[in-house]
Coordinates of C-alpha atoms and ligand atoms in Angstrom, one line a residue:
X3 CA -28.3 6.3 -3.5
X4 CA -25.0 8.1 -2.5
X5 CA -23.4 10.2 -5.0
X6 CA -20.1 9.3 -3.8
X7 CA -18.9 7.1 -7.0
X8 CA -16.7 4.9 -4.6
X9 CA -20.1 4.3 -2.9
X10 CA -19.9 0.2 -3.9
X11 CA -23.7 -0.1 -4.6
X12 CA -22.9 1.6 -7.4
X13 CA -20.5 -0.6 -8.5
X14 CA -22.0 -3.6 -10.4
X15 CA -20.3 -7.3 -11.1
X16 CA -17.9 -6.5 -13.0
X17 CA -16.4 -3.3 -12.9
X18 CA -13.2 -3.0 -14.3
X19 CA -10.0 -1.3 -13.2
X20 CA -10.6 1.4 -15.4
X21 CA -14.4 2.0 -14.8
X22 CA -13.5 2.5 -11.2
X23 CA -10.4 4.9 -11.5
X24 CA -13.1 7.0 -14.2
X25 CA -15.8 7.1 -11.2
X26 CA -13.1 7.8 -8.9
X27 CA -11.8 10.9 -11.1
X28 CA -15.3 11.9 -11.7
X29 CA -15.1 14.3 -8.8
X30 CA -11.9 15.5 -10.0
X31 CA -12.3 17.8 -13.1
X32 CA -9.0 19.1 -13.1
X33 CA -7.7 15.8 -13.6
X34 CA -5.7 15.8 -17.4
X35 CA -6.0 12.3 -17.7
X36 CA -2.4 11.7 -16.6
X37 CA -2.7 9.6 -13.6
X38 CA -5.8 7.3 -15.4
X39 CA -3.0 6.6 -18.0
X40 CA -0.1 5.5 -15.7
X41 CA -2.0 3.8 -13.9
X42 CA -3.2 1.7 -17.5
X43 CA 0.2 1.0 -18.2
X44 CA 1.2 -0.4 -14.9
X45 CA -1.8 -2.8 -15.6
X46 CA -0.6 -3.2 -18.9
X47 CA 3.0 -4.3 -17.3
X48 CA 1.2 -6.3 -14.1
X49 CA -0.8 -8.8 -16.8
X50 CA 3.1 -8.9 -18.7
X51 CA 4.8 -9.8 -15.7
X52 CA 1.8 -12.5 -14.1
X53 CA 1.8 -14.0 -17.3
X54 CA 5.9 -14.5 -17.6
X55 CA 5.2 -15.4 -13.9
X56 CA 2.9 -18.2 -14.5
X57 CA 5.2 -19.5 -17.0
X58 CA 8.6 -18.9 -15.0
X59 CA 9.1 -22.4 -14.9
X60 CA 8.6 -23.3 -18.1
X61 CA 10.1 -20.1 -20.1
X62 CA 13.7 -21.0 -18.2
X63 CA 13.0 -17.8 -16.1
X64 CA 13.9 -19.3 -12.6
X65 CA 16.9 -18.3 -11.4
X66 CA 19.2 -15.9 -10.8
X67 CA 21.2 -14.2 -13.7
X68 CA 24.7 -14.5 -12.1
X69 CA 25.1 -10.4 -11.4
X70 CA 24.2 -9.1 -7.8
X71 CA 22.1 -5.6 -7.8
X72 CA 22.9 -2.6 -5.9
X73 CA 21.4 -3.7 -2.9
X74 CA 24.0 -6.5 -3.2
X75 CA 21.1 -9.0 -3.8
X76 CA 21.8 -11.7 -6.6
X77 CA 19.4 -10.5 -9.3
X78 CA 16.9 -13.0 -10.3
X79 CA 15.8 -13.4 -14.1
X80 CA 12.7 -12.6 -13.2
X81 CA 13.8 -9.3 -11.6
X82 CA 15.1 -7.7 -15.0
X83 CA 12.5 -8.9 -16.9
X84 CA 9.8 -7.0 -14.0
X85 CA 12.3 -3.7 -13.8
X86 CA 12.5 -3.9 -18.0
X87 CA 8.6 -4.5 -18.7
X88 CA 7.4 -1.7 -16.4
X89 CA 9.7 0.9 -17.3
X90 CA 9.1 0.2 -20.9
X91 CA 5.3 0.2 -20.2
X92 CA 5.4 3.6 -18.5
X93 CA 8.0 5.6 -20.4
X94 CA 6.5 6.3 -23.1
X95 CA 3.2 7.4 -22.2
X96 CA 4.3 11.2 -21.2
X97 CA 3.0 10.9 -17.4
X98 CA 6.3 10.3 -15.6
X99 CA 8.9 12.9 -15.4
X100 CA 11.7 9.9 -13.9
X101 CA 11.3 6.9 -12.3
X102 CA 12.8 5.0 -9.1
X103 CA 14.0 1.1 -9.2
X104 CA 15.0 -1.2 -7.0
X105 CA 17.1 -2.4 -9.4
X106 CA 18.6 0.6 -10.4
X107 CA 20.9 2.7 -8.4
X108 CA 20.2 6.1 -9.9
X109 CA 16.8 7.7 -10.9
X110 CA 15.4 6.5 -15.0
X111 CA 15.3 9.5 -17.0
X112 CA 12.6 9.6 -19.5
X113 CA 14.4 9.0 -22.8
X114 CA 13.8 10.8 -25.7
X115 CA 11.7 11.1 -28.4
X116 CA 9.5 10.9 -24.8
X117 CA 8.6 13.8 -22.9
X118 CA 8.0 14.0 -18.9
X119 CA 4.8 14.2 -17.7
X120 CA 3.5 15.3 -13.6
X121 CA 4.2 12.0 -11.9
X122 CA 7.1 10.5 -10.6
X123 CA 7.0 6.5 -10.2
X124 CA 8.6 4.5 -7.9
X125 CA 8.8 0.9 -7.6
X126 CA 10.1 -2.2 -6.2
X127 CA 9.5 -4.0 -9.6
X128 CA 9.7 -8.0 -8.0
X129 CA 9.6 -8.0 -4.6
X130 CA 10.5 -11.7 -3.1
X131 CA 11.7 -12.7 -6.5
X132 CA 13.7 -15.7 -4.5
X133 CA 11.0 -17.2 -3.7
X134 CA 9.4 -17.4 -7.6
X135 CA 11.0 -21.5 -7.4
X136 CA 9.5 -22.4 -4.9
X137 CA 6.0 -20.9 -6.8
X138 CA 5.6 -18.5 -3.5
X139 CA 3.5 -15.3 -4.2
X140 CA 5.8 -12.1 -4.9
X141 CA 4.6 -8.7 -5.8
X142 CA 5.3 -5.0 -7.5
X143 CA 4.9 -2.7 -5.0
X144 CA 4.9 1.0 -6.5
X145 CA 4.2 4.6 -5.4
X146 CA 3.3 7.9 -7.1
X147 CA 4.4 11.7 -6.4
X148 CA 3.5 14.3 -8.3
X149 CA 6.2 16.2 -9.6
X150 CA 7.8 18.7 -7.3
X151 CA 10.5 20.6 -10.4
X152 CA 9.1 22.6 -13.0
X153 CA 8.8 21.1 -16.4
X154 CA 11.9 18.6 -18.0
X155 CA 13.9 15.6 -17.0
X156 CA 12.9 15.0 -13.3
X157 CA 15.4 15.8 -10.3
X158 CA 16.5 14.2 -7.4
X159 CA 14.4 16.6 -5.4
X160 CA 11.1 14.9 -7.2
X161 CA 11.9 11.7 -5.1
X162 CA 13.5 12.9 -2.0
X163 CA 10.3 13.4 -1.0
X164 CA 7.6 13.3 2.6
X165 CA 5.9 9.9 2.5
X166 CA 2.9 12.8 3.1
X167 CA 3.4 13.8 -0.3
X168 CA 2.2 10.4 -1.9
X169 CA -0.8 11.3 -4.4
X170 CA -1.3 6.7 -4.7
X171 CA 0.4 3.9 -3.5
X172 CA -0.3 -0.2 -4.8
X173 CA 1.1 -3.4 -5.4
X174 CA 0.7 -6.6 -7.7
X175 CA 0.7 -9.7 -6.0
X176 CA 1.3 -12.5 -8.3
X177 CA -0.1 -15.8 -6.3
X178 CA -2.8 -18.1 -6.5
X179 CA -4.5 -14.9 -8.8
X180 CA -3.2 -11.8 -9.6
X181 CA -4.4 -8.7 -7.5
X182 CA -3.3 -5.2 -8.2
X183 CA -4.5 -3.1 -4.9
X184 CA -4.2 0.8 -4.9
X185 CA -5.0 3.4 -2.9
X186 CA -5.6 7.1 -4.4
X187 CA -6.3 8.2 -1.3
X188 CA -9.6 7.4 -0.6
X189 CA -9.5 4.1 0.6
X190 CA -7.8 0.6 -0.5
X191 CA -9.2 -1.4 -3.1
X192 CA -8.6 -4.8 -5.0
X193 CA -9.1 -5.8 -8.5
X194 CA -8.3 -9.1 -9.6
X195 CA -7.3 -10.1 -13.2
X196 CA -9.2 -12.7 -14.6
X197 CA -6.7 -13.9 -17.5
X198 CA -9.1 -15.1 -19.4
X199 CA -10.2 -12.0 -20.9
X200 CA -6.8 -10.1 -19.6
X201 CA -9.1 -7.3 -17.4
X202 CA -8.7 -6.5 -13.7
X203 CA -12.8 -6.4 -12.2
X204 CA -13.1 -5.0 -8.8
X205 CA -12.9 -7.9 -6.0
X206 CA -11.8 -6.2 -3.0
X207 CA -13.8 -2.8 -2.0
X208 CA -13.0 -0.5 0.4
X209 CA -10.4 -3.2 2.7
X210 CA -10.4 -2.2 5.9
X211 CA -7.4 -4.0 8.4
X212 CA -9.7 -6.6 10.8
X213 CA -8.3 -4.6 14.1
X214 CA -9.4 -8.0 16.5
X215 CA -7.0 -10.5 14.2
X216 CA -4.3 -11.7 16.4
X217 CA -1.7 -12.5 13.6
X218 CA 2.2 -11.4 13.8
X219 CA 4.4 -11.9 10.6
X220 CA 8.2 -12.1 11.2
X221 CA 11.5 -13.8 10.9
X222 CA 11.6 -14.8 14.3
X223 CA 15.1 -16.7 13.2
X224 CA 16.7 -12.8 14.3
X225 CA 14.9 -12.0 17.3
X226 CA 17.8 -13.3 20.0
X227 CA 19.4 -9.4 18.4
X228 CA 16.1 -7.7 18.4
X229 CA 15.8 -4.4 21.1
X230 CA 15.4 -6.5 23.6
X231 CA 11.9 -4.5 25.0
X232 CA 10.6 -6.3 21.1
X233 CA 12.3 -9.9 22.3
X234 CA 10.1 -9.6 24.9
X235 CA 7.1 -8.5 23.3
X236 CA 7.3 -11.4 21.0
X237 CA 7.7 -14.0 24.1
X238 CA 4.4 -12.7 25.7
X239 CA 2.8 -12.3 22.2
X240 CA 3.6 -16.1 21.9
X241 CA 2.1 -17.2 25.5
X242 CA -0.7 -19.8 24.3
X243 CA -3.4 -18.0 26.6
X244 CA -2.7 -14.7 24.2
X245 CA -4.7 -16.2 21.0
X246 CA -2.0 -15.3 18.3
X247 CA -0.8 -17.0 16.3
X248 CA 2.1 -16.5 13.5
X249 CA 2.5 -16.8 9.6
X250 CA 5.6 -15.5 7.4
X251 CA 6.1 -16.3 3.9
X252 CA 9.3 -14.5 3.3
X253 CA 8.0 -12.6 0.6
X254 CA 6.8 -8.8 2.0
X255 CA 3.5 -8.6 -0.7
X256 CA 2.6 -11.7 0.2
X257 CA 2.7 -11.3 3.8
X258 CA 1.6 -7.5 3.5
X259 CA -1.7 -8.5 1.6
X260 CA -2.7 -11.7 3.9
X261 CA -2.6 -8.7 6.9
X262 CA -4.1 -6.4 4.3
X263 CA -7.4 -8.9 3.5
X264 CA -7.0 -10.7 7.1
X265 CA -5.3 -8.6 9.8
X266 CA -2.4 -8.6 11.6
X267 CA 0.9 -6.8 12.2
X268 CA 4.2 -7.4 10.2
X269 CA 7.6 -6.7 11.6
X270 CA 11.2 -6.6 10.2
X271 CA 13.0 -4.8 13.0
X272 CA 16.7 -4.1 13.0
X273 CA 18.6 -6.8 13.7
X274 CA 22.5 -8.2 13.7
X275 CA 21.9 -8.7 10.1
X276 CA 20.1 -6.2 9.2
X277 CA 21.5 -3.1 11.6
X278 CA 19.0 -0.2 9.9
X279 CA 16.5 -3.0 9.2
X280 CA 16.0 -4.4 5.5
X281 CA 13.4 -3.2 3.7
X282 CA 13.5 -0.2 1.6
X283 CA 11.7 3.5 2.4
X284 CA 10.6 4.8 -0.6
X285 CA 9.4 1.7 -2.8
X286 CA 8.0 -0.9 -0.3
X287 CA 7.7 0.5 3.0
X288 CA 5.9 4.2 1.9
X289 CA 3.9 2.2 -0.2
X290 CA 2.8 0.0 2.3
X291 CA 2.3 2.3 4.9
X292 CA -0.1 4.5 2.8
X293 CA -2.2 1.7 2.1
X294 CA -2.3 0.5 6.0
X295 CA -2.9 3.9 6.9
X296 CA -5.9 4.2 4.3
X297 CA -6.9 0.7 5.5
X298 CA -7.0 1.7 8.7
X299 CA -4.0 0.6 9.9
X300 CA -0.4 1.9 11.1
X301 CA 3.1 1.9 10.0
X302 CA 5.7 3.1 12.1
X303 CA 9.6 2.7 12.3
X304 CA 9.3 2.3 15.3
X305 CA 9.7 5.9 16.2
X306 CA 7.1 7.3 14.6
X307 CA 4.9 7.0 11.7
X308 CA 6.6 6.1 8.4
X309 CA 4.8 8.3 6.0
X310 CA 6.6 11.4 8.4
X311 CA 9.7 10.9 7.5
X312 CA 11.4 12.1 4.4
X313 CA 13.7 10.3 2.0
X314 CA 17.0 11.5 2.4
X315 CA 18.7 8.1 -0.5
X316 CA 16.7 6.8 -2.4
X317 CA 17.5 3.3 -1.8
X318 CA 17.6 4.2 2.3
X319 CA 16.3 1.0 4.4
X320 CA 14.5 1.7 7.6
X321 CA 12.8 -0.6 10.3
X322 CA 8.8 -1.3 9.6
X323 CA 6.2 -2.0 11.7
X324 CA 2.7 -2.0 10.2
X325 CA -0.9 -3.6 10.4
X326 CA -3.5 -3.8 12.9
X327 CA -3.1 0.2 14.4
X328 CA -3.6 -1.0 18.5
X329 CA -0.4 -3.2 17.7
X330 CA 1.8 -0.7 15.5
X331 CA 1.2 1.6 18.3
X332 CA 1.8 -0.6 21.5
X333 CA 5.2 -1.8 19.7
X334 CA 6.0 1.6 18.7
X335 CA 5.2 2.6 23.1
X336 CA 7.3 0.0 23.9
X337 CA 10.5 1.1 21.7
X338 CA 9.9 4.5 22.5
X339 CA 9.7 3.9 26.1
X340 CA 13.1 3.6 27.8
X341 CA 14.0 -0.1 28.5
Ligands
P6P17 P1 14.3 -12.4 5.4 C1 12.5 -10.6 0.1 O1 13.9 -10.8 -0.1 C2 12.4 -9.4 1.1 O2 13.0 -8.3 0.5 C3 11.0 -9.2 1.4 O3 10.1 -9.5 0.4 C4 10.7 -10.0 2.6 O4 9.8 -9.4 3.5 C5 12.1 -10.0 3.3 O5 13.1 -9.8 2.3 C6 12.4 -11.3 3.9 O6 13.6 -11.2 4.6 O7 15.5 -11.8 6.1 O8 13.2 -12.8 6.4 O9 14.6 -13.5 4.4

């Protein structure tokens, strides 16, 4: 039998979440226990938030709150109650030194009586909240740094950060079940919650991107002021003799993980609308792109891969191309190549 404990044979029915991340660490003897415990409390905060989720309809939590965010995106109920539950899950626990919202223009300090620990989390704490009344998935999508500053609050520097440096990446996708995939870097694997006993058990091991699906994801409504060398992609993508075919729910988990468990490429290039593209570097595209990547996969911005480039705002957007790797990198040739 292989020794390596992510080696699924020796992973029985039922595994939990937290079995696997203890076989996973097994090999890591360094390991303080840090990590295993952040990642318990984002559990902790995903079966909060599924649960509110479910309920959204009936616990008046549709809706949008009246005040717009920082992104100058009207904030849903459901958004505060997602930023709230996961920052209160986490800071606490000593394992983060600061923490990154979408919702939040500048980085969450650890407040006292709580004191820092190695990891810096960052997160997109309800992504596609807009869709939640019309009972379309939406997810938390996070990522993890270890520390770069000594000791204390955490600084800027601890988040401006190489998508290289990413020590785990994952997301919550809150749809017909709840899934929480992660990645510590050796591989991508799923863990569905089964409410009835409030556990995640392993469902999805080892994922690996189907590179033969022939399934793009985009708003095709902005393609007339796409790079044109993409408009044209798209129309030969969509000749009938080609195979593909298209799905977009609007909602980036949602549409990530059916190209995650399916294949596929998703694309938000820049557009009229969206000039530098919409989607955010550091707490949905990183993520994302270290979990195609371990998948896999590719994620470019059109330029070159994502994880190269380095944060220089936290709340920075960037164009994202990512999926099946043979597509990511013909699309990525074609924008690189002058028209
Ligand atoms: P559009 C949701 O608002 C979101 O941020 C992502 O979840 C999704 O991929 C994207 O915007 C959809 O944008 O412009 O197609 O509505």
């Amino acid at each position: 039998m292989s020794t390596d404990p992510l080696n699924h044979s020796q992973f029985e029915e039922g595994t939990t979440l937290d079995r696997f991340l203890l076989e996973t660490l097994r090999g890591h003897p360094e390991a303080t226990g840090q990590f295993v415990t952040l990642i318990n409390q984002v559990t902790l905060a995903a079966k909060l938030v599924s649960a509110r989720v479910n309920r959204a309809g009936l616990a008046n939590m549709f809706g949008a709150t009246g005040t717009m965010n920082i992104q100058g995106e009207f904030v849903q109920k459901m958004d505060l109650y997602a930023n709230e539950t996961f920052k209160r899950a986490i800071e606490h626990a000593g394992v983060v030194c600061m923490m990154v919202s979408e919702e939040e223009e500048e980085i969450i300090q650890i407040p006292p009586p709580f004191s820092p620990g190695h990891y810096v989390f960052c997160m997109d704490p309800l992504d596609g909240s807009s869709n939640i009344d019309t009972n379309a998935s939406i997810g938390t999508i996070f990522c993890i740094f270890r520390r770069k500053s000594e000791g204390g609050p955490g600084k800027p520097e601890d988040a401006l950060r190489c998508g290289r440096d990413l020590v785990a990446a994952g997301y919550i996708v809150y749809g017909a079940g709840t899934v929480l995939v992660l990645s510590t870097g050796r591989g991508v694997h799923g863990f569905t919650l089964d409410p009835t006993v409030g556990e995640f058990f392993l469902s999805h091991h080892d994922i690996r991107l189907d590179p033969t699906a022939r399934t793009y994801s985009c708003n095709e409504a902005y393609s007339a002021t796409w790079d044109q060398r993409l408009g044209s992609w798209l129309a030969t993508t969509k000749d009938p003799a080609t195979g593909w075919s298209a799905r977009y729910i609007g909602s980036l988990v949602g549409d990530f993980h059916r190209n995650l468990v399916k294949g596929g490429v998703f694309l938000y290039p820049p557009s009229q609308k969206a000039p530098k593209g919409k989607l955010r570097l550091l707490y949905e595209a990183f993520p994302l792109a270290f979990l195609a990547e371990q998948a896999g996969g590719a994620a470019t911005d059109g330029h070159g891969p994502i994880l190269d480039r380095t944060l220089t705002s936290l709340h920075e957007r960037t164009p994202l191309y990512i999926g099946n790797a043979e597509t990511v990198q013909e699309i990525t040739r074609l924008l690189t190549t002058p028209a």
